[in-house]
Coordinates of C-alpha atoms in Angstrom, one line a residue:
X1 CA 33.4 72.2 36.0
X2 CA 31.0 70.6 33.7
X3 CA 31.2 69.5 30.1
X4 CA 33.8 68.8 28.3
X5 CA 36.0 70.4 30.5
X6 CA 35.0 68.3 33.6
X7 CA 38.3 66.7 34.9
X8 CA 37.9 65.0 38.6
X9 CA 41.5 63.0 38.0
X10 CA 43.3 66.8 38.5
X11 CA 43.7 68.7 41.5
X12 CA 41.5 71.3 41.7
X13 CA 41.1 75.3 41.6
X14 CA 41.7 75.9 45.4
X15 CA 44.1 75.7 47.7
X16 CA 43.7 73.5 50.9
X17 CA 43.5 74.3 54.2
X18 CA 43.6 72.0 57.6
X19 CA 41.9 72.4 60.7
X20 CA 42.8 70.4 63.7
X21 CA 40.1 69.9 66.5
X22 CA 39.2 67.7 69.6
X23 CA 35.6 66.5 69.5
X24 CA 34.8 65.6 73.0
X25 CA 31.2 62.9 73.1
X26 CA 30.3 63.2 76.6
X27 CA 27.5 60.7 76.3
X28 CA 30.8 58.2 75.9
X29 CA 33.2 60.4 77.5
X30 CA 35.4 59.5 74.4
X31 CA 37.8 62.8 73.1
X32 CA 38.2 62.3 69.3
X33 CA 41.0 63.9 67.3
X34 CA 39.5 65.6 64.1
X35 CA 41.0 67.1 60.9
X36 CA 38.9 68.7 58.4
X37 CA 40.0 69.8 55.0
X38 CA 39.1 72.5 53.5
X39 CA 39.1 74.8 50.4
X40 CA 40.6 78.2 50.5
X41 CA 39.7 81.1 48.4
X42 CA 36.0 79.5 48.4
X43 CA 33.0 80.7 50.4
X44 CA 30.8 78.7 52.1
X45 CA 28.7 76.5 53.1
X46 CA 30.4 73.4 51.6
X47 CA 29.2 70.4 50.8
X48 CA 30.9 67.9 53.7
X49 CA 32.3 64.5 53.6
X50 CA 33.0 62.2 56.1
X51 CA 36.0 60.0 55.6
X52 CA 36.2 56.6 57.6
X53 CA 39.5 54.5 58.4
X54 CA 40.3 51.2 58.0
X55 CA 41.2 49.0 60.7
X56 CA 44.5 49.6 61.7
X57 CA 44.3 53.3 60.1
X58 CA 43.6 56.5 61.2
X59 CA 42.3 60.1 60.3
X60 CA 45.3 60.6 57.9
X61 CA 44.8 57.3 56.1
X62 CA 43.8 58.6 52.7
X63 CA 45.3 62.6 52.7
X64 CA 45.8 61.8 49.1
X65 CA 42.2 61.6 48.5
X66 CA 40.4 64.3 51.5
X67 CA 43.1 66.7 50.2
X68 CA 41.7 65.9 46.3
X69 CA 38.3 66.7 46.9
X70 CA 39.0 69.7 49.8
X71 CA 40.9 71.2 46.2
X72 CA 37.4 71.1 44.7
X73 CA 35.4 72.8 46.7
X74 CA 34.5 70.5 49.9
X75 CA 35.2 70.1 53.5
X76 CA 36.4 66.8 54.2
X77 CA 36.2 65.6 58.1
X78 CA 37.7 62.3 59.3
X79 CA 38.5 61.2 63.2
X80 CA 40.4 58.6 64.4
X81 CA 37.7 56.0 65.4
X82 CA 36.9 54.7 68.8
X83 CA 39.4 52.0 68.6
X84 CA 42.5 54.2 67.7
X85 CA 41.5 56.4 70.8
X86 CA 39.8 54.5 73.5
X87 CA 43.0 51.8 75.3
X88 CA 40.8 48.9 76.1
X89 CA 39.9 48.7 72.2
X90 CA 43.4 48.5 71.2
X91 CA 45.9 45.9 70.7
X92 CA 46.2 43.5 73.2
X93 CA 48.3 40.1 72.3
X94 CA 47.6 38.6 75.9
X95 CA 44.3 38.5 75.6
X96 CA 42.1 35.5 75.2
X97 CA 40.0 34.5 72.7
X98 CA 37.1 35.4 74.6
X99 CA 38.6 39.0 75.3
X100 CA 39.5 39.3 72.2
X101 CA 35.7 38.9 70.4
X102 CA 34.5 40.9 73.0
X103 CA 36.8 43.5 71.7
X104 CA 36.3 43.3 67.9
X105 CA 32.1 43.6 68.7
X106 CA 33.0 46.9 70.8
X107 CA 34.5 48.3 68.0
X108 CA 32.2 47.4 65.3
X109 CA 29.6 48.6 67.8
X110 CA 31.3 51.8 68.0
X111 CA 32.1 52.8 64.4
X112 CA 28.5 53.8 63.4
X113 CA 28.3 55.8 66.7
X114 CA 31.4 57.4 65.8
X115 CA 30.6 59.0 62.6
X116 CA 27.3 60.0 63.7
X117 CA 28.6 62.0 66.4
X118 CA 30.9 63.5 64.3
X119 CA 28.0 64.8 62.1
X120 CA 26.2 66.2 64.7
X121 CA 29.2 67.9 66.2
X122 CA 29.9 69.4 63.0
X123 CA 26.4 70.4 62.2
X124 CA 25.9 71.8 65.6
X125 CA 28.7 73.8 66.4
X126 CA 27.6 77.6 67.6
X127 CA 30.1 78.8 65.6
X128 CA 31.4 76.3 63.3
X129 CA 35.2 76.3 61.9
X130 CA 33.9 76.1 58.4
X131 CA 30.4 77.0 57.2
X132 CA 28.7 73.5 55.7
X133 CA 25.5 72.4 53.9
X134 CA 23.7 70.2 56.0
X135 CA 21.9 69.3 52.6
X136 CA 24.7 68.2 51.0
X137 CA 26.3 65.2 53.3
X138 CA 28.3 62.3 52.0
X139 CA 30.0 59.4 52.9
X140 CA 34.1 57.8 51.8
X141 CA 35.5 54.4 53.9
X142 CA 37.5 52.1 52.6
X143 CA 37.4 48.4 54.5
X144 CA 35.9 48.5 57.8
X145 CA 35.4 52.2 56.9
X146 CA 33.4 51.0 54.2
X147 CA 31.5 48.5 55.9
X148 CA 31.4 51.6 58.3
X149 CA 29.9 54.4 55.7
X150 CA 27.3 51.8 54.6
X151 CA 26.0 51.0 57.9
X152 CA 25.9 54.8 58.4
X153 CA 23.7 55.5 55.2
X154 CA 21.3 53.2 56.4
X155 CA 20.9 54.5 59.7
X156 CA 21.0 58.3 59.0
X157 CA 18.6 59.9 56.9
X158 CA 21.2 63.0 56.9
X159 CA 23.5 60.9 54.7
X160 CA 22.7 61.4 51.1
X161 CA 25.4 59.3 49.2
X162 CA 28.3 57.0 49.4
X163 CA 31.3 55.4 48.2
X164 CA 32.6 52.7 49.5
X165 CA 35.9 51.5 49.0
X166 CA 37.0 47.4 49.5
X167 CA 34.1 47.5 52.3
X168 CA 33.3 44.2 54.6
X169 CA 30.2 43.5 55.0
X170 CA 30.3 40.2 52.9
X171 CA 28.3 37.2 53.5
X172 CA 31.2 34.7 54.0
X173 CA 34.0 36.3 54.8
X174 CA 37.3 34.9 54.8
X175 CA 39.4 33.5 57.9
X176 CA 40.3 36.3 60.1
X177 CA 38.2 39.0 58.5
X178 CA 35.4 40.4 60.5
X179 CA 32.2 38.9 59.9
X180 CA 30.2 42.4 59.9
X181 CA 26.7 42.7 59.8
X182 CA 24.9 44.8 57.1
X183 CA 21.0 45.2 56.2
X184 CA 19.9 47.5 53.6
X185 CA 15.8 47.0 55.2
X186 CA 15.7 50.4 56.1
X187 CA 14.1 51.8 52.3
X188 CA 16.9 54.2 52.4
X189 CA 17.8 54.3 48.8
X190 CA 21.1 56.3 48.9
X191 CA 23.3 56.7 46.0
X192 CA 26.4 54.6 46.5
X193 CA 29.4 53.9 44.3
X194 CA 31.7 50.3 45.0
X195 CA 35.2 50.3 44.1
X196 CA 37.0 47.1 44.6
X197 CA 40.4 45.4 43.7
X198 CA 40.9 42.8 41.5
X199 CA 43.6 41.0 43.4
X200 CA 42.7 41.8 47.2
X201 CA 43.3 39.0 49.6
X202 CA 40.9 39.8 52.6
X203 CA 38.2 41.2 50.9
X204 CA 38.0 39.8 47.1
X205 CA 36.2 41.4 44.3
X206 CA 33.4 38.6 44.9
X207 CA 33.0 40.1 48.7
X208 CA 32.4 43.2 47.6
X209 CA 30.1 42.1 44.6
X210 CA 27.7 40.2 47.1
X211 CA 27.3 43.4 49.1
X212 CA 27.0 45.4 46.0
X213 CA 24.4 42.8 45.0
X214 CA 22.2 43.4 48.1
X215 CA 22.4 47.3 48.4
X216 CA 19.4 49.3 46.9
X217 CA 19.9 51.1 43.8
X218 CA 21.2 53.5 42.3
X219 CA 24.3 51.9 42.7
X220 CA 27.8 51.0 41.0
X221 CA 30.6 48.9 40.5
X222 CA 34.0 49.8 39.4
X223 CA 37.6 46.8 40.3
X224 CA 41.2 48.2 39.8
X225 CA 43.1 45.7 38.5
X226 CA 46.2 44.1 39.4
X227 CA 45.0 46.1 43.0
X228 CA 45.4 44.6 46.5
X229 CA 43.7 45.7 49.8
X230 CA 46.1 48.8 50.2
X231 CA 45.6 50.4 47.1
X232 CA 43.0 53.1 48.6
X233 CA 45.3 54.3 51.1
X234 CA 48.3 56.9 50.9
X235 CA 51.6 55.1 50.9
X236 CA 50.4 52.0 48.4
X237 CA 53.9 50.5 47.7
X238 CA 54.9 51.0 52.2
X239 CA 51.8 50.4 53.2
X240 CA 51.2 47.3 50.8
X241 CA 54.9 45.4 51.9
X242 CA 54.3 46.3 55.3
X243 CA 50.9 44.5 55.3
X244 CA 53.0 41.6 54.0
X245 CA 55.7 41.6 57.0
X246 CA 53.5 42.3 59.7
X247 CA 52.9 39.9 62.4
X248 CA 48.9 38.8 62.2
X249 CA 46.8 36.9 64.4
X250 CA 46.8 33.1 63.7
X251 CA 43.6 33.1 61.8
X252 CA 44.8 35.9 59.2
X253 CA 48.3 34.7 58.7
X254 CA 47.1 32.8 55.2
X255 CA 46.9 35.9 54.3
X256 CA 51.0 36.9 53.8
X257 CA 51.5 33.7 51.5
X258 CA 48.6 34.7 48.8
X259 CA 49.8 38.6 48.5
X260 CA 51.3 39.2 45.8
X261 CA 54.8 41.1 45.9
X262 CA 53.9 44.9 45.2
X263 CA 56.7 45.0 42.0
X264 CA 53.7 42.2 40.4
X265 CA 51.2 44.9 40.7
X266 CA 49.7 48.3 39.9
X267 CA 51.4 51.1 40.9
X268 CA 50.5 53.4 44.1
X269 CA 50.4 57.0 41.7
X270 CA 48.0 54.9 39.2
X271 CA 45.8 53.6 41.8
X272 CA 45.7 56.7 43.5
X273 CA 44.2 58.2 40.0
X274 CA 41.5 56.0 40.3
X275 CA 40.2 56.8 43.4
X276 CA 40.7 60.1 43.5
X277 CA 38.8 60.4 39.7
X278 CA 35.7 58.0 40.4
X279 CA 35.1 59.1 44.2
X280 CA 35.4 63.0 43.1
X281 CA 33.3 62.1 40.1
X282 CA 30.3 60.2 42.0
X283 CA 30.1 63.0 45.4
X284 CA 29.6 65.8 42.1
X285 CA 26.9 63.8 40.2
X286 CA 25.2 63.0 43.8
X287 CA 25.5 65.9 45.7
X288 CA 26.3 68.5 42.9
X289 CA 24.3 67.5 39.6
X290 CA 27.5 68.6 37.7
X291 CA 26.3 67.4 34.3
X292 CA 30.8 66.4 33.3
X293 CA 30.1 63.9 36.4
X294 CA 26.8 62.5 34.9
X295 CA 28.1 61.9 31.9
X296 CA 31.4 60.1 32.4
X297 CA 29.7 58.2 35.0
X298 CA 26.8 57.2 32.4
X299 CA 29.5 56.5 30.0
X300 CA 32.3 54.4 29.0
X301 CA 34.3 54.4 32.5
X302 CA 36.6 51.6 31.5
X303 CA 37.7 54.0 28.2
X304 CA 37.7 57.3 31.0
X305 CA 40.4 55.3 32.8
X306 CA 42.0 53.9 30.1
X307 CA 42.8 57.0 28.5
X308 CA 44.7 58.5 32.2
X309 CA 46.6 54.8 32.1
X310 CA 44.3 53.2 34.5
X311 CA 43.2 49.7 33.7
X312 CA 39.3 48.9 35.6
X313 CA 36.6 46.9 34.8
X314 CA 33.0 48.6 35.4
X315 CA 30.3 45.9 36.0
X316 CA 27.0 46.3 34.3
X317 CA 24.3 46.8 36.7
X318 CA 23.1 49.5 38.8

């Protein structure tokens, strides 16, 4: 689609298929549960996208969005990351606070690892499940998993753009957040698109700004307002309320008392728009050159969004 035609918000021409597969890295001996979406009806090789979980999430965090962009025209991979399937990286509330540091650095440690492995095991399958264009690679992770695709970028010269949704990486970040490291040194200028929320608790619009700041360009920056933390993930409203009832460590629970109730902000379906429209819309100007993309990007995004009930701010800057 290009043009005036060019619609990303919509789902598109082709019917979705899933494949479910077990990726085993044997330099790890870790067995990773993968599920790639795919479009039907539509010949390969396919541009691929990696999608990377939050903490706390999993593979099937954001099937609203892998689904949107399998329906137009590209195969979408995520895995549940070392931490969902490894036991000694879970969950542990008798741990001490020594065993419990030790924890969170083996996970950060592992989530760079993770998605490269899953590149190269989907690159170099004999006989892959879905015929992909190692040309075309790019990256989607929302909060860790944004930090996660970030870090990724800069370490593989196989990844040709990003978006990064609410990602860590901040240079103060707030009590109970993970301090995560991030360096853009590596002259890897890699297309990358920010989406933040206006009213997120753990990682606020400034957070994301500052690492926005620092990354190379081209880059952009689009906040959702009247948006919290869960707004990039399937069940907003659930997922949202549930954030605001679990139990969290002592050093997050602030947390609870600044979010607002969910009825006080935007809704999960409008939200969902957003992502879906500016994610789709950046993977077809980076990887595609589709000329609609280019120019609603290069445009007036806040009017775009405005115009599908969608109220954003888009910084200047790139």
């Amino acid at each position: 689609m290009s043009g005036d035609a060019y619609d990303p918000f919509t789902r598109g021409p082709f019917p979705v298929g899933v494949l479910i597969l077990q990726a085993h890295d044997a330099a790890r001996d870790r067995l990773f549960p993968v599920e790639i979406r795919y479009p039907g009806r539509l010949s390969g090789p396919h541009p691929l996208v990696l999608y990377s979980h939050r903490s706390g999430g999993d593979r099937r965090s954001a099937t609203f969005l892998t689904t949107h962009l399998a329906s137009h025209g590209y195969a979408v991979a995520a895995l549940d990351h070392s931490e969902v399937v490894v036991p000694e990286l879970g969950p542990n509330p008798g741990q001490t606070d020594e065993q419990r540091a030790a924890r969170l650095e083996a996970i950060i440690s592992s989530r760079v690892p993770d998605l490269r492995f899953l590149l190269d095991h989907l690159l170099n399958e004999p006989s892959p499940p879905v015929e992909l264009d190692a040309d075309r690679i790019g990256l989607v992770g929302h909060s860790l998993g944004g930090w996660t695709v970030l870090a990724t970028a800069q370490a593989d010269a196989r990844v040709r753009t990003v978006v990064a949704h609410t990602p860590g990486g901040g240079a103060n970040p707030r009590p109970g957040v993970l301090n995560l490291p991030l360096s853009f040194e590596s002259g890897r200028d890699v297309p990358t698109l920010f989406l933040a929320a206006e009213l997120d608790v753990p990682i606020p619009p400034e957070a994301v700004e500052d690492v926005h700041g620092r990354a190379p360009a081209p880059k952009r920056l689009v906040t959702l307002k009247r948006a919290d933390h869960q707004h990039f993930v399937d069940d907003v409203e659930g997922a949202h309320e549930a954030a605001r009832a679990m139990p969290l460590p002592p050093a997050a629970a602030w947390m609870q008392a600044e979010m607002r109730p969910i009825v006080e902000l935007c809704d999960g379906e409008s939200a969902h728009r957003f992502v879906r429209g500016l994610t789709l819309s950046h993977l077809d100007a980076t990887l595609r050159a589709d000329p609609g993309a280019v120019q609603l990007l290069d445009g007036d995004i806040e009017k775009e969004l405005a115009a599908r009930g969608i109220d954003a701010v888009a910084h200047a800057g790139r």
